[in-house]
XYZ file of C-alpha atoms in Angstrom:
456
model
C -10.279 -9.543 23.766
C -9.860 -10.961 20.336
C -12.920 -12.815 20.754
C -14.787 -9.818 22.088
C -13.419 -7.708 18.833
C -14.504 -10.540 16.596
C -17.906 -10.362 18.291
C -18.182 -6.778 17.993
C -17.281 -7.161 14.025
C -19.829 -9.816 13.449
C -22.558 -7.617 15.213
C -21.611 -4.978 13.341
C -21.660 -6.655 10.131
C -25.061 -8.119 10.725
C -26.534 -4.810 11.428
C -25.085 -3.437 8.350
C -25.794 -6.303 5.484
C -29.892 -5.276 5.776
C -29.074 -1.657 5.339
C -26.573 -2.325 2.606
C -28.872 -4.440 0.716
C -31.709 -1.908 1.176
C -29.240 0.948 -0.153
C -28.326 -1.066 -3.130
C -32.233 -1.993 -3.951
C -33.366 1.400 -3.655
C -34.045 3.360 -6.512
C -31.706 6.376 -6.149
C -32.417 10.014 -7.859
C -29.764 10.813 -10.199
C -27.849 13.556 -7.819
C -27.108 10.937 -5.364
C -23.970 9.586 -5.474
C -21.853 6.929 -3.527
C -17.908 6.896 -4.316
C -15.727 4.879 -2.529
C -12.045 5.424 -2.453
C -9.274 3.522 -0.536
C -8.418 6.648 1.679
C -12.574 6.964 2.772
C -11.569 10.863 3.403
C -11.857 11.363 -0.309
C -15.274 9.423 -0.874
C -17.324 11.232 -3.173
C -20.725 11.484 -1.615
C -23.435 13.443 -2.856
C -27.171 12.760 -1.210
C -29.221 15.704 -1.985
C -32.413 13.262 -1.694
C -32.110 10.396 0.968
C -34.082 7.483 0.176
C -33.672 5.017 3.441
C -31.858 5.150 6.666
C -28.704 4.322 5.250
C -28.539 7.368 2.888
C -29.427 9.620 5.898
C -26.513 8.783 7.953
C -24.140 9.295 4.965
C -25.115 12.663 5.076
C -26.496 14.392 7.941
C -27.178 18.312 8.118
C -25.866 19.998 11.002
C -26.720 23.207 9.712
C -26.623 25.519 6.504
C -23.154 24.291 5.489
C -21.797 21.828 7.774
C -22.601 18.054 7.366
C -21.550 14.532 9.165
C -20.992 11.288 7.663
C -20.499 7.841 8.668
C -19.058 4.576 7.048
C -16.777 2.164 7.264
C -15.660 -1.564 5.807
C -15.260 -5.258 6.446
C -12.716 -7.108 5.269
C -12.250 -10.601 5.374
C -9.106 -12.712 4.311
C -8.197 -16.550 3.693
C -4.355 -16.594 2.756
C -2.588 -20.219 2.292
C 1.174 -21.377 1.542
C 2.670 -24.543 0.404
C 6.070 -24.381 0.855
C 6.480 -21.183 2.267
C 10.279 -21.124 3.006
C 10.504 -23.113 -0.612
C 10.998 -26.153 1.292
C 8.196 -29.100 1.346
C 10.085 -30.482 4.574
C 8.700 -27.740 6.932
C 5.487 -27.673 8.349
C 3.059 -27.252 6.035
C -0.112 -26.089 8.188
C 0.528 -22.313 6.845
C -3.245 -21.003 6.226
C -4.698 -18.745 8.251
C -7.915 -16.006 8.665
C -7.395 -12.246 8.539
C -10.259 -9.806 9.641
C -10.192 -5.906 9.252
C -13.044 -3.872 10.282
C -12.983 0.079 10.040
C -15.356 2.670 11.347
C -15.240 6.604 10.657
C -16.748 9.788 10.351
C -16.538 12.706 8.793
C -17.596 16.264 9.716
C -17.246 19.108 7.035
C -18.013 22.625 8.359
C -18.523 24.565 4.763
C -15.664 24.272 2.864
C -12.805 25.560 5.095
C -12.583 23.160 7.905
C -13.204 19.162 8.125
C -12.565 16.576 10.890
C -12.258 13.023 9.979
C -11.762 10.243 12.422
C -11.002 6.397 11.576
C -11.001 3.395 14.065
C -9.103 0.052 13.073
C -9.491 -3.521 14.579
C -7.240 -6.155 12.569
C -7.431 -9.788 13.548
C -5.654 -12.611 12.858
C -6.433 -16.665 13.878
C -4.331 -19.794 12.856
C -1.121 -18.125 12.196
C 1.869 -18.982 14.256
C 4.359 -16.160 13.454
C 1.954 -12.946 13.810
C 3.938 -9.850 12.211
C 3.041 -6.319 13.105
C 1.178 -5.986 10.225
C -1.305 -8.768 10.564
C -2.900 -7.555 14.182
C -4.039 -4.775 15.996
C -6.955 -5.168 17.916
C -8.432 -1.678 17.979
C -6.349 1.584 17.113
C -7.088 4.914 16.195
C -6.032 4.627 12.291
C -6.709 8.262 11.508
C -7.566 11.165 13.321
C -6.955 14.810 11.641
C -8.285 18.147 11.052
C -7.679 20.255 7.956
C -8.399 24.296 7.283
C -8.493 25.401 3.993
C -6.931 29.156 3.901
C -8.087 30.050 0.316
C -8.302 28.361 -3.015
C -4.606 26.923 -2.852
C -3.368 26.512 0.321
C -4.539 24.013 2.831
C -3.277 22.556 6.255
C -3.599 19.094 7.869
C -2.582 17.930 11.773
C -3.325 15.060 13.293
C -2.792 10.940 12.095
C -3.308 10.076 8.428
C -2.771 7.377 5.731
C -0.945 8.352 3.142
C -0.301 7.233 -0.789
C 2.508 9.469 -3.005
C 2.586 8.733 -6.727
C 2.531 5.205 -6.909
C 3.541 4.221 -3.646
C 6.727 3.099 -4.267
C 8.321 4.638 -0.983
C 5.326 6.027 0.929
C 2.236 4.122 0.572
C -1.408 3.283 2.382
C 0.117 -0.613 2.824
C -3.407 -1.819 1.960
C -2.145 -5.343 1.107
C -1.537 -6.374 4.616
C -4.165 -6.206 7.632
C -2.797 -3.335 9.563
C -2.554 -0.252 7.358
C 0.406 2.495 8.008
C -0.337 5.538 9.779
C 1.717 8.802 10.157
C 1.255 11.664 12.843
C 1.954 14.541 11.182
C 2.003 18.106 10.202
C 1.213 19.064 6.424
C 0.837 22.079 4.247
C -0.043 21.762 1.041
C -0.844 24.444 -2.122
C -2.472 23.535 -5.067
C -4.007 24.674 -8.204
C -4.817 23.416 -11.617
C -1.509 21.631 -12.945
C 0.230 21.821 -9.556
C 0.276 20.349 -6.532
C 3.233 20.739 -3.783
C 3.287 18.715 -0.304
C 5.296 19.518 2.615
C 4.934 17.834 5.793
C 6.967 16.409 9.064
C 5.362 12.942 10.018
C 6.498 10.400 12.655
C 5.275 6.676 11.836
C 3.156 5.109 14.308
C 4.515 1.793 15.821
C 1.807 -0.500 15.881
C 1.253 -2.717 18.901
C -1.246 -5.957 19.206
C -3.556 -4.516 22.019
C -6.364 -2.136 22.375
C -5.485 1.611 21.858
C -1.764 0.862 22.910
C 0.182 2.119 19.666
C 3.218 4.710 20.514
C 2.152 8.024 19.525
C 4.952 10.808 18.649
C 7.709 7.985 18.515
C 10.417 10.119 17.789
C 13.173 7.339 17.385
C 12.113 7.595 13.891
C 10.846 10.797 11.855
C 9.969 11.232 8.056
C 9.764 15.152 6.372
C 9.252 15.568 2.946
C 8.585 17.713 -0.037
C 6.709 16.441 -2.971
C 5.711 18.517 -6.204
C 3.390 16.977 -8.955
C 2.998 18.884 -12.108
C 0.612 18.849 -15.114
C 2.685 20.070 -17.736
C 0.259 18.834 -20.354
C -3.054 16.331 -20.431
C -0.356 14.025 -21.720
C 2.938 14.639 -19.559
C 3.262 14.912 -15.838
C 5.876 14.619 -13.214
C 6.801 14.263 -9.873
C 9.467 15.750 -8.239
C 10.252 15.001 -4.480
C 12.971 15.165 -1.071
C 12.375 12.759 1.339
C 14.762 12.946 4.543
C 14.133 9.955 7.036
C 15.729 9.758 10.578
C 16.002 6.165 12.231
C 17.472 5.712 15.371
C 19.069 2.368 16.158
C 18.081 0.753 12.673
C 19.065 -2.735 12.096
C 20.358 -3.644 8.691
C 22.205 -6.988 7.803
C 23.083 -7.816 11.479
C 24.229 -4.261 12.031
C 22.569 -1.633 14.193
C 23.039 2.033 13.855
C 21.590 5.176 13.245
C 20.437 5.873 9.964
C 20.046 9.609 8.428
C 18.808 9.057 4.774
C 17.691 11.572 1.740
C 15.858 10.734 -1.334
C 15.795 12.273 -4.538
C 12.895 11.257 -6.619
C 11.995 12.391 -10.348
C 9.013 10.320 -11.826
C 7.623 10.908 -15.641
C 3.971 9.364 -16.278
C 1.412 10.239 -18.833
C 0.883 8.807 -22.520
C 2.912 8.819 -25.440
C 1.511 7.385 -28.767
C -1.226 5.689 -27.312
C 0.890 4.087 -24.982
C 0.849 4.479 -20.967
C 3.871 5.121 -18.862
C 5.166 5.602 -15.860
C 9.054 6.031 -14.951
C 10.591 6.703 -11.771
C 14.086 7.194 -10.617
C 15.347 7.660 -7.154
C 18.595 8.360 -5.607
C 19.674 7.883 -1.837
C 22.614 9.363 0.515
C 23.404 9.779 3.998
C 24.903 8.037 6.672
C 24.123 4.488 8.200
C 26.755 4.769 11.464
C 30.144 4.774 9.937
C 29.344 3.820 6.242
C 28.250 6.156 3.725
C 25.022 5.510 1.699
C 24.752 5.552 -1.847
C 21.804 3.948 -3.276
C 19.168 3.904 -6.223
C 16.246 2.614 -8.075
C 15.198 3.093 -11.620
C 11.600 1.776 -12.440
C 10.347 1.537 -16.090
C 6.325 0.932 -16.779
C 4.565 0.710 -20.125
C 1.267 -0.439 -21.052
C -1.000 -0.545 -24.181
C -4.938 -0.364 -23.882
C -6.731 -2.199 -26.726
C -10.028 -1.458 -27.510
C -11.696 -4.887 -28.734
C -14.873 -6.832 -28.219
C -13.303 -7.526 -24.840
C -11.078 -4.630 -23.661
C -7.805 -5.509 -22.564
C -4.533 -4.066 -21.863
C -0.930 -5.298 -22.046
C 2.067 -3.883 -20.113
C 5.397 -4.632 -18.633
C 7.427 -3.517 -15.852
C 10.987 -3.739 -15.097
C 13.380 -2.182 -12.200
C 16.498 -2.015 -10.961
C 17.175 -1.999 -7.342
C 20.874 -1.435 -5.674
C 22.462 -3.677 -3.118
C 25.670 -3.563 -1.323
C 28.739 -4.217 -3.596
C 30.986 -5.421 -0.679
C 30.642 -5.447 3.131
C 34.069 -3.800 4.187
C 34.102 -0.470 1.721
C 32.803 1.610 4.124
C 29.785 2.145 1.557
C 26.367 1.070 1.816
C 24.226 0.507 -1.268
C 21.084 -1.050 -0.183
C 18.486 0.608 -1.207
C 15.931 1.395 1.629
C 12.235 1.661 0.046
C 10.983 3.793 3.434
C 7.454 3.154 3.607
C 6.244 0.718 0.455
C 3.073 -1.339 0.115
C 3.387 -4.615 1.831
C 2.389 -6.417 -1.132
C 5.275 -5.094 -3.593
C 5.157 -8.066 -6.385
C 1.798 -9.402 -5.118
C 0.137 -10.824 -2.010
C 2.684 -13.600 -2.026
C 5.293 -10.728 -0.826
C 8.209 -13.348 -1.075
C 10.776 -10.289 -2.307
C 11.382 -6.956 -0.957
C 12.213 -3.836 -3.162
C 15.774 -3.910 -2.294
C 18.989 -5.469 -4.256
C 16.998 -6.733 -6.967
C 16.657 -6.820 -10.620
C 12.618 -7.631 -12.361
C 11.159 -8.014 -15.195
C 7.495 -8.081 -15.282
C 4.988 -8.590 -18.005
C 1.247 -8.690 -17.594
C -2.393 -8.737 -19.252
C -5.425 -7.623 -17.818
C -8.901 -7.347 -18.865
C -12.372 -6.791 -17.621
C -15.496 -8.688 -18.598
C -18.723 -7.226 -17.066
C -18.053 -7.047 -13.301
C -15.387 -9.564 -13.422
C -11.345 -8.503 -13.586
C -8.976 -10.647 -14.756
C -5.207 -10.268 -14.373
C -2.358 -12.330 -15.440
C 1.210 -11.718 -14.808
C 4.980 -13.303 -14.853
C 7.769 -12.178 -12.887
C 11.473 -13.007 -13.316
C 14.110 -11.669 -10.223
C 17.359 -11.514 -9.897
C 19.783 -10.230 -7.282
C 21.482 -6.828 -8.196
C 24.619 -7.597 -6.472
C 25.692 -11.357 -5.435
C 27.362 -9.965 -2.151
C 23.960 -9.301 -0.690
C 21.039 -10.972 0.049
C 17.843 -11.332 -0.746
C 15.325 -9.234 1.493
C 11.522 -9.414 2.330
C 8.727 -6.741 2.316
C 10.084 -5.425 5.514
C 13.559 -5.012 4.122
C 14.956 -7.741 6.364
C 17.035 -10.261 4.823
C 15.368 -13.300 4.365
C 17.885 -15.257 1.811
C 21.694 -14.284 3.084
C 24.013 -14.064 -0.160
C 25.643 -17.775 0.596
C 26.700 -18.207 -3.001
C 27.361 -16.939 -6.408
C 24.180 -17.433 -8.212
C 22.061 -14.305 -9.246
C 18.538 -15.748 -10.685
C 16.099 -15.803 -7.714
C 13.219 -17.253 -9.318
C 10.414 -17.225 -11.736
C 6.945 -15.897 -10.532
C 3.465 -16.723 -12.207
C 0.350 -15.031 -10.654
C -3.433 -14.881 -11.505
C -6.014 -12.466 -10.068
C -9.683 -12.564 -10.335
C -11.795 -10.130 -8.757
C -15.769 -9.797 -8.687
C -17.614 -6.399 -8.152
C -21.305 -7.479 -7.274
C -22.555 -3.720 -6.479
C -21.144 -0.737 -5.135
C -20.824 -2.088 -1.580
C -19.302 -5.883 -2.250
C -16.663 -7.316 -4.103
C -14.513 -10.671 -3.664
C -11.308 -11.507 -5.342
C -8.881 -14.569 -5.459
C -5.345 -14.018 -5.919
C -2.783 -17.128 -6.497
C 0.685 -17.104 -6.901
C 3.454 -19.868 -8.081
C 7.015 -19.507 -7.613
C 9.770 -21.782 -9.218
C 12.904 -21.310 -7.438
C 16.321 -20.358 -9.331
C 19.601 -21.083 -9.130
C 20.368 -18.812 -5.791
C 17.655 -20.501 -3.628
C 18.215 -23.859 -4.829
C 22.021 -24.195 -4.072
C 20.743 -22.469 -0.412
C 19.265 -25.567 -0.273
C 15.175 -23.739 -1.137
C 14.635 -25.246 -4.149
C 10.835 -26.542 -3.810
C 7.959 -24.697 -5.441
C 6.192 -22.052 -3.532
C 2.671 -22.002 -3.759
C 0.222 -19.262 -2.578
C -3.455 -18.496 -2.541
C -5.843 -15.613 -0.994
C -9.183 -15.383 -1.056
C -10.389 -11.960 -0.146
C -14.051 -10.321 0.363
C -15.091 -6.837 1.345
C -17.892 -4.540 2.282
C -17.722 -1.075 2.177
C -20.658 1.055 3.415
C-alpha cells in the first residue's frame, strides 16, 4: 500500500511541476496574488485575470459570489542521526526518508459560508522505530464548514489543524511528518482589536493505514477559551483557559485518569526597539489520586538591526516544572498538552517538561537565503524527575542527582527559490552534560535534516 501511495504522490508531482513552473514564469497582472500559509485555509488568493490553467484552478467562479480553489503541497525530508541515544556503541544506521503530500479544496460562498477539505499522505522509509507522527498513508487532515453570522461572530464545525499563540500548548505540529488534527465545534468573536475563541475538541488518534484514524475518540477531550487583545500598536495580551480530560493516561509508569486545567497569560509586543514575547502557565487538577500543581514561564526578547545585511539577535529562556518527589501525592510535572514536536529544533531530544533552558540565537536574510544559528543549554528543573521526549514520555530516568543535561548548537540555512519551491538544511550537535554522562550516555549526538517543499 505504501508503494501505491508513493506512486500516486510522484505522479501528482510530475503533473504539477510543469504547471508550477508555468505559473512562476508567466507574467502576472498586479491584481493576481498567491500567498501560501502553513494553514492553507488562510491562503491569500486573488486571481482577477487568470493567465494559465494553474491560475484558473486557484479561483474557479461558480456564480457571482461563489468560488472554488484547489491547491496542495509536497514535502520531502532526509533525516539522519549519529549517536541518536548518546551512545556510539549502538546501531548507527539511523537515517530515513519522509514524504508528505497534501491536497485541498476550498469552497467560498460569498462572505458568509465556506467549506475546506484537505487530504494528507505521510510516508516513511528506512526507519525501524516508526512513531505515529511519522506515518499515516492516507487520511482526512482537515474538513470543516464555517459560517459567518455577522461582522463579529462565526462558527466552525468539523476537523481542523490549530495553532494558538506561539504554539506552546496547541500547535499545528508542522515539524513532524503527520500534523495534529482536532474534531471540534468552535465559536469565535472578532473585532478590530479583540479575538475570543471558544471550542470543544477531540484530538484525532492517528493510525498508519488508509482512512483508519479514530474519529470522535472520547477517551481524550479538550475545551478552551482563548482571548487575544490588542491594547495598543505595541502591547498585546493573550488570556486563556484550557481544560483537558484523558482517561488511562500514562505518566512515569503510572496509568490513571488525568483532569487538568491550564491558566495562561501571554504578553507580547515591542518596547524601546525590542520585540518581546513572555508567557506564564499554571496547571491544576487531578491525576488519579494525585493533585496536579505545575507551571511554566517563558521569556523571549530580540532586537532587529537594520544594517547592510539586516540581522536579528535574540534570547529565550524558560523554566518548566518537574515532579519534586514521587511520594507526596502531588504531581508537579508540567504537561505541554499539544505542543509542536520540534520544540527545540528538529533534533527533538528533549521535551517541554522538567526543564530549564537558556537559548540565544542570531538570524539573518541574504537575498533569498535565510540563516540562523542558535545555542541551547539544558538543565533538569527537579533532580527527582527525569528528562522527557517531545511526546512527554521519559527518555532518561532520574538515575543520578546531576542537573545539567547538555549543550546544543544548531544551524539552519533556508533557500526560497520562488513562491512555490523552498529548500532547508538544519543541523544540530548535542554535547552531553553530567546527567547524561553519569547515565552512560556520554557520546556527542549529531543530527541533520534536509527538506524540500513544493506548494501549489
